[in-house]
Amino acid sequence: MNSKLSANTGRAGRAYRSGWSQAAVAVTAAGALLLSSAASAEGPGDGRTARFEKNYLTFIIDHHYSALRMTELAAGSDRVRDPAIINPDEGTTPTPGYAESIPKASAEEIRSMSRQANRGQREEIAKAQRMLREWYGVSYVPKLAPSGMQMIQMLERTPAGRQFDEQFLKVFSSHHFAALSPSLECQVKSDLSHDGLRRYCDNIVTMQKNSINDMREMLCKQFRDCDFVPVANVRRLD
């Protein structure tokens, strides 16, 4: 990574962390309602399982955190929202540290998918934060990893409209792909008593896999790119 990109990444990361610190309490409280109360009765893992779980949970929080900005670039964001009205043109809640954004995706199918993904990623961040806190006493604040920042910058540079649609489908499917291998490992490396975490990981595998193939189908139908495959560099978590 060159020095200019590193500087940009550092500034963006600080903005994200600053904005998130103001919203972390609300996000975590929402997640507390979504995670089974059984988690609080379970203890931490031991040895290698504990190390893997802490690494996985911090990884998936940061991974999902980068998706928030990606999806709001596609769908747009609105700081003032009416929860009583389902408006297909309404954007996501802005990512902490960012102002409102106009939607760059032109296809409603992509904008709708992005809104749904944004909500799901926020819920999964809060669930992972609670597991870290309940089992390991860690109050983790999301941060933006360099790989996530590079994807965001790529989408920010892409012109709005059909060109953005194609780029988003490729970037976001590769982003999803990066979560598959660690989440598969979670199913066999997490503590044997942590059924809730394995269900969490299993859900991520199922949802991300289905979403990747949905985006591949869109690339084939809308852009005649029928042989696209997602790629990702994934580090070991154990």
CSV table of C-alpha atoms in Angstrom, one decimal:
chain,number,residue,atom,x,y,z
A,1,MET,CA,0.0,0.0,0.0
A,2,ASN,CA,1.5,3.4,-0.9
A,3,SER,CA,1.9,6.2,1.6
A,4,LYS,CA,-1.0,8.3,0.2
A,5,LEU,CA,-3.4,5.3,0.6
A,6,SER,CA,-2.0,4.6,4.1
A,7,ALA,CA,-2.7,8.2,5.1
A,8,ASN,CA,-6.2,8.1,3.7
A,9,THR,CA,-6.8,4.8,5.4
A,10,GLY,CA,-5.6,6.2,8.7
A,11,ARG,CA,-7.8,9.3,8.5
A,12,ALA,CA,-10.8,7.3,7.4
A,13,GLY,CA,-10.2,4.8,10.2
A,14,ARG,CA,-10.1,7.5,12.8
A,15,ALA,CA,-13.3,9.1,11.5
A,16,TYR,CA,-15.0,5.7,11.6
A,17,ARG,CA,-13.8,5.0,15.2
A,18,SER,CA,-14.8,8.4,16.4
A,19,GLY,CA,-18.3,8.2,14.9
A,20,TRP,CA,-18.8,4.6,16.0
A,21,SER,CA,-18.0,5.4,19.6
A,22,GLN,CA,-21.0,7.6,19.8
A,23,ALA,CA,-23.3,5.0,18.3
A,24,ALA,CA,-21.8,1.8,19.8
A,25,VAL,CA,-24.1,1.8,22.8
A,26,ALA,CA,-27.3,2.0,20.8
A,27,VAL,CA,-26.1,-0.7,18.3
A,28,THR,CA,-25.0,-3.0,21.0
A,29,ALA,CA,-28.3,-2.6,22.9
A,30,ALA,CA,-30.2,-3.5,19.8
A,31,GLY,CA,-28.0,-6.6,19.4
A,32,ALA,CA,-28.7,-7.6,23.0
A,33,LEU,CA,-32.3,-8.1,22.2
A,34,LEU,CA,-31.5,-10.3,19.2
A,35,LEU,CA,-29.1,-12.7,20.8
A,36,SER,CA,-30.3,-15.6,23.0
A,37,SER,CA,-30.1,-14.9,26.7
A,38,ALA,CA,-28.4,-18.3,27.0
A,39,ALA,CA,-25.1,-16.7,25.9
A,40,SER,CA,-24.8,-14.9,29.3
A,41,ALA,CA,-25.0,-18.3,31.0
A,42,GLU,CA,-22.1,-19.8,29.0
A,43,GLY,CA,-18.5,-19.4,30.0
A,44,PRO,CA,-15.5,-18.5,27.8
A,45,GLY,CA,-13.7,-21.1,25.7
A,46,ASP,CA,-10.4,-22.6,26.8
A,47,GLY,CA,-7.0,-22.3,25.2
A,48,ARG,CA,-7.0,-22.6,21.4
A,49,THR,CA,-10.8,-22.3,21.1
A,50,ALA,CA,-10.8,-19.1,23.1
A,51,ARG,CA,-8.1,-17.6,21.0
A,52,PHE,CA,-9.9,-18.5,17.8
A,53,GLU,CA,-13.3,-17.2,19.0
A,54,LYS,CA,-11.8,-13.8,20.0
A,55,ASN,CA,-10.0,-13.5,16.7
A,56,TYR,CA,-13.0,-14.6,14.7
A,57,LEU,CA,-15.5,-12.2,16.5
A,58,THR,CA,-13.2,-9.2,16.1
A,59,PHE,CA,-12.6,-10.1,12.5
A,60,ILE,CA,-16.3,-10.5,11.6
A,61,ILE,CA,-17.2,-7.2,13.4
A,62,ASP,CA,-14.6,-5.3,11.4
A,63,HIS,CA,-15.6,-7.2,8.2
A,64,HIS,CA,-19.2,-6.3,8.6
A,65,TYR,CA,-18.3,-2.7,9.6
A,66,SER,CA,-16.7,-2.1,6.2
A,67,ALA,CA,-19.9,-3.4,4.5
A,68,LEU,CA,-21.9,-0.6,6.0
A,69,ARG,CA,-20.2,2.1,3.9
A,70,MET,CA,-20.2,-0.1,0.8
A,71,THR,CA,-24.0,-0.7,1.0
A,72,GLU,CA,-24.8,3.0,1.7
A,73,LEU,CA,-22.8,4.0,-1.3
A,74,ALA,CA,-25.1,1.8,-3.3
A,75,ALA,CA,-28.5,2.5,-1.6
A,76,GLY,CA,-27.8,6.1,-0.3
A,77,SER,CA,-28.3,7.1,3.2
A,78,ASP,CA,-30.8,9.3,5.1
A,79,ARG,CA,-30.2,10.7,8.6
A,80,VAL,CA,-33.9,11.4,9.1
A,81,ARG,CA,-36.0,8.3,8.5
A,82,ASP,CA,-39.7,7.4,9.1
A,83,PRO,CA,-39.8,3.9,10.6
A,84,ALA,CA,-43.6,3.7,10.1
A,85,ILE,CA,-43.2,3.9,6.3
A,86,ILE,CA,-41.5,1.4,4.0
A,87,ASN,CA,-40.1,3.6,1.3
A,88,PRO,CA,-38.2,1.8,-1.5
A,89,ASP,CA,-36.4,5.0,-2.3
A,90,GLU,CA,-35.2,5.6,1.3
A,91,GLY,CA,-31.5,5.0,2.0
A,92,THR,CA,-29.8,3.3,4.9
A,93,THR,CA,-28.9,4.8,8.2
A,94,PRO,CA,-25.6,6.7,7.6
A,95,THR,CA,-22.5,4.9,8.8
A,96,PRO,CA,-21.0,6.6,11.9
A,97,GLY,CA,-18.5,9.2,10.8
A,98,TYR,CA,-20.2,9.9,7.4
A,99,ALA,CA,-22.8,12.4,6.2
A,100,GLU,CA,-25.8,11.4,4.1
A,101,SER,CA,-25.0,9.9,0.7
A,102,ILE,CA,-26.9,9.9,-2.5
A,103,PRO,CA,-27.5,6.4,-4.0
A,104,LYS,CA,-24.9,5.5,-6.7
A,105,ALA,CA,-26.6,2.3,-7.8
A,106,SER,CA,-29.1,2.7,-10.7
A,107,ALA,CA,-30.8,-0.7,-10.4
A,108,GLU,CA,-33.5,-0.9,-7.7
A,109,GLU,CA,-32.6,-4.6,-7.2
A,110,ILE,CA,-29.1,-3.6,-6.1
A,111,ARG,CA,-30.4,-0.8,-3.9
A,112,SER,CA,-32.9,-3.0,-2.2
A,113,MET,CA,-30.3,-5.8,-1.7
A,114,SER,CA,-27.9,-3.2,-0.2
A,115,ARG,CA,-30.5,-1.9,2.3
A,116,GLN,CA,-31.3,-5.4,3.5
A,117,ALA,CA,-27.6,-6.2,3.8
A,118,ASN,CA,-26.9,-3.0,5.7
A,119,ARG,CA,-29.6,-3.9,8.3
A,120,GLY,CA,-28.3,-7.5,8.6
A,121,GLN,CA,-24.7,-6.4,9.0
A,122,ARG,CA,-25.6,-4.0,11.8
A,123,GLU,CA,-27.4,-6.8,13.7
A,124,GLU,CA,-24.5,-9.2,13.3
A,125,ILE,CA,-22.0,-6.6,14.5
A,126,ALA,CA,-24.1,-6.2,17.7
A,127,LYS,CA,-24.4,-9.9,18.2
A,128,ALA,CA,-20.7,-10.5,17.9
A,129,GLN,CA,-20.0,-7.6,20.3
A,130,ARG,CA,-22.2,-9.1,22.9
A,131,MET,CA,-20.5,-12.5,22.7
A,132,LEU,CA,-17.1,-10.9,23.1
A,133,ARG,CA,-18.4,-9.0,26.1
A,134,GLU,CA,-20.3,-11.8,27.8
A,135,TRP,CA,-17.6,-14.5,27.3
A,136,TYR,CA,-14.4,-12.6,27.4
A,137,GLY,CA,-15.1,-9.2,29.0
A,138,VAL,CA,-14.1,-7.4,25.8
A,139,SER,CA,-16.0,-4.2,24.8
A,140,TYR,CA,-14.9,-4.1,21.1
A,141,VAL,CA,-15.2,-1.0,19.0
A,142,PRO,CA,-15.3,-1.7,15.2
A,143,LYS,CA,-12.4,-0.4,13.1
A,144,LEU,CA,-11.9,-0.3,9.4
A,145,ALA,CA,-9.3,-2.8,8.1
A,146,PRO,CA,-7.1,-1.7,5.1
A,147,SER,CA,-8.7,-4.3,2.8
A,148,GLY,CA,-12.2,-2.9,3.6
A,149,MET,CA,-11.0,0.7,3.1
A,150,GLN,CA,-9.5,-0.2,-0.4
A,151,MET,CA,-12.9,-1.7,-1.4
A,152,ILE,CA,-14.7,1.4,-0.2
A,153,GLN,CA,-12.3,3.7,-2.0
A,154,MET,CA,-12.8,1.7,-5.2
A,155,LEU,CA,-16.6,2.2,-5.0
A,156,GLU,CA,-16.2,5.9,-4.1
A,157,ARG,CA,-14.2,6.4,-7.2
A,158,THR,CA,-16.6,4.6,-9.5
A,159,PRO,CA,-19.1,6.8,-11.3
A,160,ALA,CA,-22.8,6.4,-10.3
A,161,GLY,CA,-25.1,4.5,-12.6
A,162,ARG,CA,-24.7,1.3,-14.5
A,163,GLN,CA,-20.9,1.4,-14.2
A,164,PHE,CA,-21.3,1.5,-10.4
A,165,ASP,CA,-23.8,-1.4,-10.5
A,166,GLU,CA,-21.3,-3.7,-12.2
A,167,GLN,CA,-18.4,-2.7,-9.9
A,168,PHE,CA,-20.5,-3.0,-6.8
A,169,LEU,CA,-21.6,-6.6,-7.6
A,170,LYS,CA,-18.0,-7.6,-8.1
A,171,VAL,CA,-16.6,-5.9,-5.1
A,172,PHE,CA,-19.4,-6.8,-2.7
A,173,SER,CA,-19.5,-10.5,-3.7
A,174,SER,CA,-15.7,-10.6,-3.1
A,175,HIS,CA,-16.2,-8.9,0.3
A,176,HIS,CA,-18.8,-11.6,1.2
A,177,PHE,CA,-16.4,-14.3,0.0
A,178,ALA,CA,-13.8,-13.2,2.5
A,179,ALA,CA,-16.1,-14.2,5.4
A,180,LEU,CA,-16.9,-17.7,4.2
A,181,SER,CA,-13.7,-19.5,5.1
A,182,PRO,CA,-13.3,-18.1,8.6
A,183,SER,CA,-17.0,-18.8,9.3
A,184,LEU,CA,-16.7,-22.4,8.1
A,185,GLU,CA,-13.7,-22.7,10.4
A,186,CYS,CA,-15.8,-21.3,13.2
A,187,GLN,CA,-18.1,-24.3,12.9
A,188,VAL,CA,-15.3,-26.7,13.9
A,189,LYS,CA,-12.9,-24.5,15.9
A,190,SER,CA,-15.3,-22.8,18.3
A,191,ASP,CA,-15.8,-24.0,21.9
A,192,LEU,CA,-18.0,-27.1,22.0
A,193,SER,CA,-20.4,-25.4,24.5
A,194,HIS,CA,-21.0,-22.4,22.3
A,195,ASP,CA,-23.9,-23.6,20.1
A,196,GLY,CA,-25.1,-20.0,19.7
A,197,LEU,CA,-21.8,-19.0,18.0
A,198,ARG,CA,-21.9,-22.0,15.7
A,199,ARG,CA,-25.4,-21.1,14.7
A,200,TYR,CA,-24.3,-17.5,14.1
A,201,CYS,CA,-21.4,-18.7,11.9
A,202,ASP,CA,-23.7,-21.2,10.0
A,203,ASN,CA,-26.1,-18.4,9.3
A,204,ILE,CA,-23.3,-16.2,7.9
A,205,VAL,CA,-22.1,-19.0,5.6
A,206,THR,CA,-25.6,-19.6,4.3
A,207,MET,CA,-26.5,-16.0,3.8
A,208,GLN,CA,-23.2,-14.9,2.3
A,209,LYS,CA,-23.1,-17.9,-0.1
A,210,ASN,CA,-26.6,-17.2,-1.3
A,211,SER,CA,-26.0,-13.5,-1.7
A,212,ILE,CA,-22.8,-14.2,-3.7
A,213,ASN,CA,-24.6,-16.4,-6.2
A,214,ASP,CA,-27.4,-13.8,-6.4
A,215,MET,CA,-24.9,-11.2,-7.4
A,216,ARG,CA,-23.2,-13.5,-9.9
A,217,GLU,CA,-26.6,-14.1,-11.5
A,218,MET,CA,-27.1,-10.4,-11.7
A,219,LEU,CA,-23.7,-9.9,-13.3
A,220,CYS,CA,-24.6,-12.6,-15.9
A,221,LYS,CA,-28.1,-11.3,-16.7
A,222,GLN,CA,-27.4,-7.6,-16.6
A,223,PHE,CA,-23.8,-7.4,-17.9
A,224,ARG,CA,-23.2,-10.7,-19.7
A,225,ASP,CA,-20.4,-11.6,-17.3
A,226,CYS,CA,-21.3,-15.2,-16.6
A,227,ASP,CA,-17.9,-16.5,-15.5
A,228,PHE,CA,-17.2,-14.1,-12.7
A,229,VAL,CA,-15.8,-15.7,-9.5
A,230,PRO,CA,-15.1,-13.8,-6.2
A,231,VAL,CA,-11.6,-13.6,-4.8
A,232,ALA,CA,-10.3,-12.8,-1.4
A,233,ASN,CA,-7.1,-12.9,0.7
A,234,VAL,CA,-8.0,-14.5,4.0
A,235,ARG,CA,-5.6,-14.7,7.0
A,236,ARG,CA,-5.7,-17.6,9.5
A,237,LEU,CA,-7.5,-16.8,12.8
A,238,ASP,CA,-6.1,-19.5,15.0
